[in-house]
Short mmCIF file of C-alpha atoms in Angstrom, two decimals:
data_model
loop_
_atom_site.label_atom_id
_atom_site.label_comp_id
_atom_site.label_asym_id
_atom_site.label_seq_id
_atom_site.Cartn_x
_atom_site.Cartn_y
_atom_site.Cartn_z
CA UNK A 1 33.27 -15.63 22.81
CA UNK A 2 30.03 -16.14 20.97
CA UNK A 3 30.48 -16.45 17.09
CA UNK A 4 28.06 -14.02 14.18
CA UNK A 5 25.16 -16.14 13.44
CA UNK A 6 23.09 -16.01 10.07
CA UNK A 7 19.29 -15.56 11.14
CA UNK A 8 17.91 -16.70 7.32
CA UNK A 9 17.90 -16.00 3.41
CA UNK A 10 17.09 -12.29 2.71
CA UNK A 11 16.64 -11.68 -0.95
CA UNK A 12 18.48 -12.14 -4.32
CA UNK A 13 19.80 -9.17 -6.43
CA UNK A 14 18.19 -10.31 -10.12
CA UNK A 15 19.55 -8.05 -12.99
CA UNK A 16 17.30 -8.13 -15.78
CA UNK A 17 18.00 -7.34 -19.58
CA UNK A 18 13.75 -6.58 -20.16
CA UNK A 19 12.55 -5.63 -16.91
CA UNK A 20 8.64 -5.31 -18.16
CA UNK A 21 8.56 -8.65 -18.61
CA UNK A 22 10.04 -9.73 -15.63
CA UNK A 23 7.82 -7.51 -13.57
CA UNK A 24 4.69 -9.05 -15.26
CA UNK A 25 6.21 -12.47 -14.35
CA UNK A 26 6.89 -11.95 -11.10
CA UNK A 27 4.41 -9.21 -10.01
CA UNK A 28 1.24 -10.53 -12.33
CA UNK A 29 1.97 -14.19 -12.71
CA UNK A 30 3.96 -15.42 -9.71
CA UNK A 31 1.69 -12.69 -7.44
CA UNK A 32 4.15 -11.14 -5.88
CA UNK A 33 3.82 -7.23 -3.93
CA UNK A 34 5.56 -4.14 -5.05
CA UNK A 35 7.45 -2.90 -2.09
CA UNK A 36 9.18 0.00 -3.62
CA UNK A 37 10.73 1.28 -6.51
CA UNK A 38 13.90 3.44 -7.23
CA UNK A 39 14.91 4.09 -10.84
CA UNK A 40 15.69 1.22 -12.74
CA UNK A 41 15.21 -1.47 -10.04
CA UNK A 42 11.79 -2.35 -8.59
CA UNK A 43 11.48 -3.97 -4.79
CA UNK A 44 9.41 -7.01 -4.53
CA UNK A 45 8.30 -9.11 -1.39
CA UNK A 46 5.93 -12.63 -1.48
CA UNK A 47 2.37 -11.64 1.02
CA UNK A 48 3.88 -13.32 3.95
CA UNK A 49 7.55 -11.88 3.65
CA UNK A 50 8.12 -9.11 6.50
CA UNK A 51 11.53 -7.33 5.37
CA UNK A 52 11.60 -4.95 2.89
CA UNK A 53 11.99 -6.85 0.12
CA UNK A 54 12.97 -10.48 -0.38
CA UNK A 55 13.95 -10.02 -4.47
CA UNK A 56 15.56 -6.72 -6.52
CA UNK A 57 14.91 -6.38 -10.44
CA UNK A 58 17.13 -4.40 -11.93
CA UNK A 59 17.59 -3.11 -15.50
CA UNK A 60 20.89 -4.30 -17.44
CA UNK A 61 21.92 -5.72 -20.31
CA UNK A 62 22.12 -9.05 -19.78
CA UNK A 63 20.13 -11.32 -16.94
CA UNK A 64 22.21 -12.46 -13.84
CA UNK A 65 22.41 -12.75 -10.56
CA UNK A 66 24.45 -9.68 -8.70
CA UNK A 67 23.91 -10.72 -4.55
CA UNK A 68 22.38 -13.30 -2.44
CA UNK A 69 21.43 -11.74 0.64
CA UNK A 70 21.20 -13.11 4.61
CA UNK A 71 20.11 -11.61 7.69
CA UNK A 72 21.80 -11.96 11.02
CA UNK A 73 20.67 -12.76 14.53
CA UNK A 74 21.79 -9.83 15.72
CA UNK A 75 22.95 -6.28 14.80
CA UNK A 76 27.09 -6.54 15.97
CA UNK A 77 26.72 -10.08 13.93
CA UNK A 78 28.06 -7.97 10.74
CA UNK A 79 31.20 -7.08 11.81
CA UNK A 80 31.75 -9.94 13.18
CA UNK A 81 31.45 -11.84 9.92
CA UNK A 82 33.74 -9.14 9.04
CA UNK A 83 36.44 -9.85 11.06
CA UNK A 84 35.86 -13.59 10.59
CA UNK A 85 36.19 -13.66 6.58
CA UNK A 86 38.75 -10.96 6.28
CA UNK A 87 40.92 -13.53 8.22
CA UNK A 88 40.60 -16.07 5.91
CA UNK A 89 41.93 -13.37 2.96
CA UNK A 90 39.03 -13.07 1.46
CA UNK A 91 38.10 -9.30 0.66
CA UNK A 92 34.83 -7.90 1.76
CA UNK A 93 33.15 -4.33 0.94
CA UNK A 94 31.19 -2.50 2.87
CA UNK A 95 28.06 -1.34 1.71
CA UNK A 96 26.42 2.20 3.26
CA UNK A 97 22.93 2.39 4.31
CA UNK A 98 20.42 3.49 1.88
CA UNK A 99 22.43 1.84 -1.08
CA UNK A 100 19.85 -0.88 -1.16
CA UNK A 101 16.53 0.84 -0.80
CA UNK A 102 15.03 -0.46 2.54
CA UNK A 103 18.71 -1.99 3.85
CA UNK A 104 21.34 -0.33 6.79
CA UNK A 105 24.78 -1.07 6.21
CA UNK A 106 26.13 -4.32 5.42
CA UNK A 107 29.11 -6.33 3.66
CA UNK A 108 29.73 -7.93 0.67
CA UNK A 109 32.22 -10.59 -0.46
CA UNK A 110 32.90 -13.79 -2.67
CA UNK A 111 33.00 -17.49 -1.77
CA UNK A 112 35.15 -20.09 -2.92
CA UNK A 113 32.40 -20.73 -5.73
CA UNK A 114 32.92 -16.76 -7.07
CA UNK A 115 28.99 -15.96 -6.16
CA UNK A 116 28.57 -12.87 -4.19
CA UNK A 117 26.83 -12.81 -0.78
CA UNK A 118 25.54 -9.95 1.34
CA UNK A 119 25.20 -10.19 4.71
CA UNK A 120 23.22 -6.92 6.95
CA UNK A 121 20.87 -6.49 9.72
CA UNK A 122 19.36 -3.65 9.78
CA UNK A 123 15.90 -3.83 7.56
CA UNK A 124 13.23 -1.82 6.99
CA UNK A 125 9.43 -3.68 7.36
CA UNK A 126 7.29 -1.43 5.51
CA UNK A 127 3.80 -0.78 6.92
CA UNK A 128 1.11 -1.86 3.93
CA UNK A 129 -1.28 0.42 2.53
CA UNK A 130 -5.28 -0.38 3.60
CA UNK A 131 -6.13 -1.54 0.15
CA UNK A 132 -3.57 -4.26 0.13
CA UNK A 133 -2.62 -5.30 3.86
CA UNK A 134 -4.36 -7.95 5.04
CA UNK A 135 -7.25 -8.39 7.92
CA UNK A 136 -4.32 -10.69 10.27
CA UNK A 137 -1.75 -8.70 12.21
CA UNK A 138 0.87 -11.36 11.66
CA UNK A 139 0.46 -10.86 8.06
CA UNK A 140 1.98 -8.30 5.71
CA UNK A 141 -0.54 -8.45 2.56
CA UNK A 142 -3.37 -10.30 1.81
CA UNK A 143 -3.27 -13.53 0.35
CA UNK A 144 -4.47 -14.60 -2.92
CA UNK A 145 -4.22 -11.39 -4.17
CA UNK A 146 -2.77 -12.25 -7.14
CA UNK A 147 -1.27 -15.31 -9.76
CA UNK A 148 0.32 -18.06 -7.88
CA UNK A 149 0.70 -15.94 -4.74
CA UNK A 150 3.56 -17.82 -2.95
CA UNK A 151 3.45 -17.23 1.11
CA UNK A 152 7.35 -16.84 1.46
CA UNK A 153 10.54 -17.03 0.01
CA UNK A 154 12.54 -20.17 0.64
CA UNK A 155 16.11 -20.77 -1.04
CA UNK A 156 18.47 -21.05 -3.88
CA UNK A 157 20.15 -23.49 -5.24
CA UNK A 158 24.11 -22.48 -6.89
CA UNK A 159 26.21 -24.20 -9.08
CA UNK A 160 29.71 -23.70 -9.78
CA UNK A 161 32.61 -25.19 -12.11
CA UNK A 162 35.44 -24.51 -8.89
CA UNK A 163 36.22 -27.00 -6.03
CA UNK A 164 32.83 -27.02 -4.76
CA UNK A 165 34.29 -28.63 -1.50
CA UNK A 166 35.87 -25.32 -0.81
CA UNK A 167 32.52 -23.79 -0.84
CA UNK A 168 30.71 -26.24 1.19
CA UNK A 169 33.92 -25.56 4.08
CA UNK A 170 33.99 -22.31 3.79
CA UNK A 171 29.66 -22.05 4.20
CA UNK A 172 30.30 -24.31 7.22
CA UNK A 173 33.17 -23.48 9.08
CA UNK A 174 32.81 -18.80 8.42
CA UNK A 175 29.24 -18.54 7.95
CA UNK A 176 27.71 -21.47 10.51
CA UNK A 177 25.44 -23.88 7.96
CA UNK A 178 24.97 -27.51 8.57
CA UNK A 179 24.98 -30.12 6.05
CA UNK A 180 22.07 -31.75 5.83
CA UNK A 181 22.00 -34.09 2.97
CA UNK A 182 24.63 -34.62 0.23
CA UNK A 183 24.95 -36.59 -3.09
CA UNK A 184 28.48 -38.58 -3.54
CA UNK A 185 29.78 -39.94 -6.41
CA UNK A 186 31.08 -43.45 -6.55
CA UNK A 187 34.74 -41.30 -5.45
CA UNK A 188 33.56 -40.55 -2.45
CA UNK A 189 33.33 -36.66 -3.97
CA UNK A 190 30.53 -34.26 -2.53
CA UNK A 191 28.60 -32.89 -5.97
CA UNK A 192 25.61 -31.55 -4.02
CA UNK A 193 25.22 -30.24 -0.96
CA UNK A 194 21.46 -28.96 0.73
CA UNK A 195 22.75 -26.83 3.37
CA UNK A 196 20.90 -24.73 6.33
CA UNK A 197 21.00 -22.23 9.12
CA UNK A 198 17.35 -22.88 9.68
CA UNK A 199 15.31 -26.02 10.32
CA UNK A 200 14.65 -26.02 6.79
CA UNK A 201 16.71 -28.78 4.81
CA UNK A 202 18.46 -26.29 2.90
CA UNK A 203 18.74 -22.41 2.82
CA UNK A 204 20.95 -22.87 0.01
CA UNK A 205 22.19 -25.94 -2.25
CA UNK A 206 25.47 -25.88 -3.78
CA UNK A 207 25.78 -28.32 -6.76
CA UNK A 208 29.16 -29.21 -8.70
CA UNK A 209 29.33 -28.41 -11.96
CA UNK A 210 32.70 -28.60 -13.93
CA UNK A 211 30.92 -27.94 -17.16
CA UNK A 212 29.72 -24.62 -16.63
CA UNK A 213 30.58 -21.74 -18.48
CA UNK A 214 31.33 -19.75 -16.02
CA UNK A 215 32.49 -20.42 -11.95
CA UNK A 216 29.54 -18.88 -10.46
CA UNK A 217 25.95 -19.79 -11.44
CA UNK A 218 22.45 -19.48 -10.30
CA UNK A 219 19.74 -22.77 -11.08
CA UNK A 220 17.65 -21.40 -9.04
CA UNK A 221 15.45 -18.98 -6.79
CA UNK A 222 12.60 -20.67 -4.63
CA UNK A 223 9.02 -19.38 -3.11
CA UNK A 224 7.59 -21.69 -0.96
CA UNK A 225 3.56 -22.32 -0.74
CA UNK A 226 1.69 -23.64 2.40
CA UNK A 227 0.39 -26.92 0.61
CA UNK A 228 0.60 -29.06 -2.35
CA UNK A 229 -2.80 -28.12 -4.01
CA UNK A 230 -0.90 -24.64 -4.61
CA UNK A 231 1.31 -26.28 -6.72
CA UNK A 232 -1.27 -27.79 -8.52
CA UNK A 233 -3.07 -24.26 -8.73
CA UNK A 234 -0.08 -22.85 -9.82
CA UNK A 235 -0.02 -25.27 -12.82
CA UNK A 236 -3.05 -24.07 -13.94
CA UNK A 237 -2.19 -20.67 -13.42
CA UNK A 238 0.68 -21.53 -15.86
CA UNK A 239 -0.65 -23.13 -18.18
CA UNK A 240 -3.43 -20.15 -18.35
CA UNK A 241 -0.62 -17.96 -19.05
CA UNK A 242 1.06 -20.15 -22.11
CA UNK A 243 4.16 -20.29 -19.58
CA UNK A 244 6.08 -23.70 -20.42
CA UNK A 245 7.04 -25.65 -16.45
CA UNK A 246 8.49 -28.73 -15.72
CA UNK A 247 6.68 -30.71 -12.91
CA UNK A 248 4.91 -31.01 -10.71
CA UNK A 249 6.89 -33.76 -8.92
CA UNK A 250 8.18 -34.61 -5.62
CA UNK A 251 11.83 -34.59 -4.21
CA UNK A 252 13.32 -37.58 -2.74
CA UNK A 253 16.10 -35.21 -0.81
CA UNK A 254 13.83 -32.63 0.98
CA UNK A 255 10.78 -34.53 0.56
CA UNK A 256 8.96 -31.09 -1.06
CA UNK A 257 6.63 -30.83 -4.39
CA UNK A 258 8.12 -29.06 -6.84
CA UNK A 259 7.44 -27.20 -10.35
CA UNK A 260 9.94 -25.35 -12.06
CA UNK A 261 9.31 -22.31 -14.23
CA UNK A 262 11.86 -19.59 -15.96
CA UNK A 263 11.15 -15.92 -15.89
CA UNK A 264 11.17 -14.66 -19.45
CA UNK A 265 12.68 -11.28 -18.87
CA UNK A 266 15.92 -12.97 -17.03
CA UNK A 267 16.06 -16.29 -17.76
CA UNK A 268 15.70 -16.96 -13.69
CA UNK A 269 14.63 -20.10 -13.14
CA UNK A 270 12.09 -20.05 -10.23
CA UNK A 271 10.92 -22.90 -7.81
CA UNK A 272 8.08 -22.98 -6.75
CA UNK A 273 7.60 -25.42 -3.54
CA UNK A 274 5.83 -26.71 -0.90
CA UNK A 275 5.95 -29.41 1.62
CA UNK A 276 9.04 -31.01 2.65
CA UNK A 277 10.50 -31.46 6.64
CA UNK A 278 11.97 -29.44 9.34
CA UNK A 279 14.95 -29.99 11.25
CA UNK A 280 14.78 -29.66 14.83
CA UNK A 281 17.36 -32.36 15.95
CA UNK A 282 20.45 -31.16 17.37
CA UNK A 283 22.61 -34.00 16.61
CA UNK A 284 21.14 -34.23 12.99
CA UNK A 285 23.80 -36.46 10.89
CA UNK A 286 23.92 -35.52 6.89
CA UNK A 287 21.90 -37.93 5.10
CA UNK A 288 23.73 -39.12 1.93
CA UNK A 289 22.71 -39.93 -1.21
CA UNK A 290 24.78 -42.00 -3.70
CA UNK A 291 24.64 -41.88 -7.81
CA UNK A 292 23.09 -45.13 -7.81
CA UNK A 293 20.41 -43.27 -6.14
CA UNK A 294 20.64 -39.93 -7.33
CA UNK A 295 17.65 -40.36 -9.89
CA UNK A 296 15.44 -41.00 -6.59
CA UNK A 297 16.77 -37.84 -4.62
CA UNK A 298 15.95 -35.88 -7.53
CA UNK A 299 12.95 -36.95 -8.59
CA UNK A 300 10.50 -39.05 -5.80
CA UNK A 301 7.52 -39.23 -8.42
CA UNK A 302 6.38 -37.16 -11.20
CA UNK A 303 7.72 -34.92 -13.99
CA UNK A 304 11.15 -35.25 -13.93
CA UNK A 305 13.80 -32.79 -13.73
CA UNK A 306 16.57 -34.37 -15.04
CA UNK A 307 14.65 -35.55 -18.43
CA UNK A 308 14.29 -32.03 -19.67
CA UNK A 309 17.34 -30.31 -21.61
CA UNK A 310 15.86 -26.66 -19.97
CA UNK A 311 16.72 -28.01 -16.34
CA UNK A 312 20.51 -27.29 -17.06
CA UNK A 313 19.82 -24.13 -18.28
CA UNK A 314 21.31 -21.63 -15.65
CA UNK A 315 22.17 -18.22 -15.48
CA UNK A 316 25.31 -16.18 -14.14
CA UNK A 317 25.78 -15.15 -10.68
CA UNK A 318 28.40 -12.44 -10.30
#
């Protein structure tokens, strides 16, 4: 019998407490297209995303995080995730079509961690208007329309204060990811996990933290830019904008360039990224990373995340 499969990262739900200002951030600054827009929440996409939308800003009164969204491989992969989570007693809602603009129907439900994931199929791909779609067919909009004008969106990256082990299980063993590099603490304890369905190193990181206020939290969202010099434009583009970053600087786990920037409306933390590897091997073994050489993993060269207070700033994920 052939198990549901998770095609990729769709989107995150962002609620926003002054949605102007995180529609100048993201539309103006970051660059990235209007999709669609339906009362209080506006549908955005990055010029080489092809679903309908790969983030959701909504009006409320606080900033948080209310879905992370994945696509399957195929359409009867929904219920079969279904079927496969209900079993392990965890309780998942059905969403209708049309609730999301630009989404059929899909399911909803909690992991170990407390953060809310969607999983659908069915997605609208909007044809672009002349003025904005761009000259290549395997294109949606034209680059460089815009601020920092990221091609795609890449990943997040979640923290929680519960057993995070029970998270990284439950991602492997109901939803298909593979490990594929981890940070252990002298214990032996997993407190960061880069996880994929993809060949990218991670479609989503999980990260332990006891501290946190609350069990489910969001670091980060990440767009991903075709080479470094973006991130390096993207500084400028900053900078132009009196928007305070950390970075740039490069990974040791991934192996990507990095800079780090908050949205002001939300307090979202966005990553913006570019280079890293791919994946391809079949019998890839999880690369681990101990505390002695955590500082490396996180930070390969440059401005470093871990010297500025802001980098543990996170927000709620719901």
């Amino acid at each position: 019998m052939r198990l549901p499969e998770i095609a990729k990262l769709g989107h995150v739900a962002l609620v926003t407490p002054d949605l102007e200002k995180s529609l100048w951030f993201f539309r103006d600054v970051i660059g990235l297209e209007i999709t669609e827009q339906v009362g209080d929440t506006v549908y955005l996409r990055a010029w080489g995303d092809f679903e309908h939308h790969s983030l959701s800003l909504t009006a409320g009164g606080t900033g948080y995080v209310d879905h992370i969204g994945w696509r399957t491989k195929q359409p009867e992969d929904v219920e079969g995730f279904a079927e496969l989570i209900e079993k392990t007693g965890t309780n998942v809602e059905w969403v209708e079509a049309g609730t999301e603009a630009g989404q059929g129907r899909a399911i909803r439900f909690k992991l170990p961690s407390q953060h809310t994931f969607e999983i659908y199929y069915d997605v609208e791909k909007p044809e672009v208007e002349e003025k904005r779609r761009s000259l290549l067919k395997n294109q949606s909009y034209k680059s460089w329309n815009r601020g920092v004008s990221p091609r795609r969106f890449d990943h997040v990256n979640i923290h929680t204060s519960t057993d995070a082990s029970l998270t990284y299980k439950f991602l492997e063993e109901q939803l298909g990811f593979k490990m594929r590099e981890f940070l252990r603490d002298d214990d032996h304890n997993t407190l960061a996990g880069w996880m994929s369905v993809t060949p990218l190193v991670h479609d989503v990181a999980v990260l332990a933290k006891p501290q946190a206020p609350t069990p489910a939290r969001l670091h980060h969202i990440s767009y991903w830019s075709d080479n470094m010099q973006d991130i390096l434009r993207a500084a400028d583009i900053l900078c132009e904008n009196n928007i305070d970053f950390i970075g740039p600087g490069k990974h040791g786990i991934s192996q990507a360039m990095y800079l780090y920037v908050m949205d002001p409306g939300s307090g979202c933390r966005v990553e913006l990224f570019s280079g890293g590897y791919l994946i391809f091997e079949p019998d890839w073994e999880p690369i681990e990373w101990t505390m002695a050489e955590r500082s490396l993993g996180n930070t390969y060269w440059g401005d470093s995340v871990q010297d500025k207070p802001e980098n543990n700033i996170t927000i709620e994920a719901k």
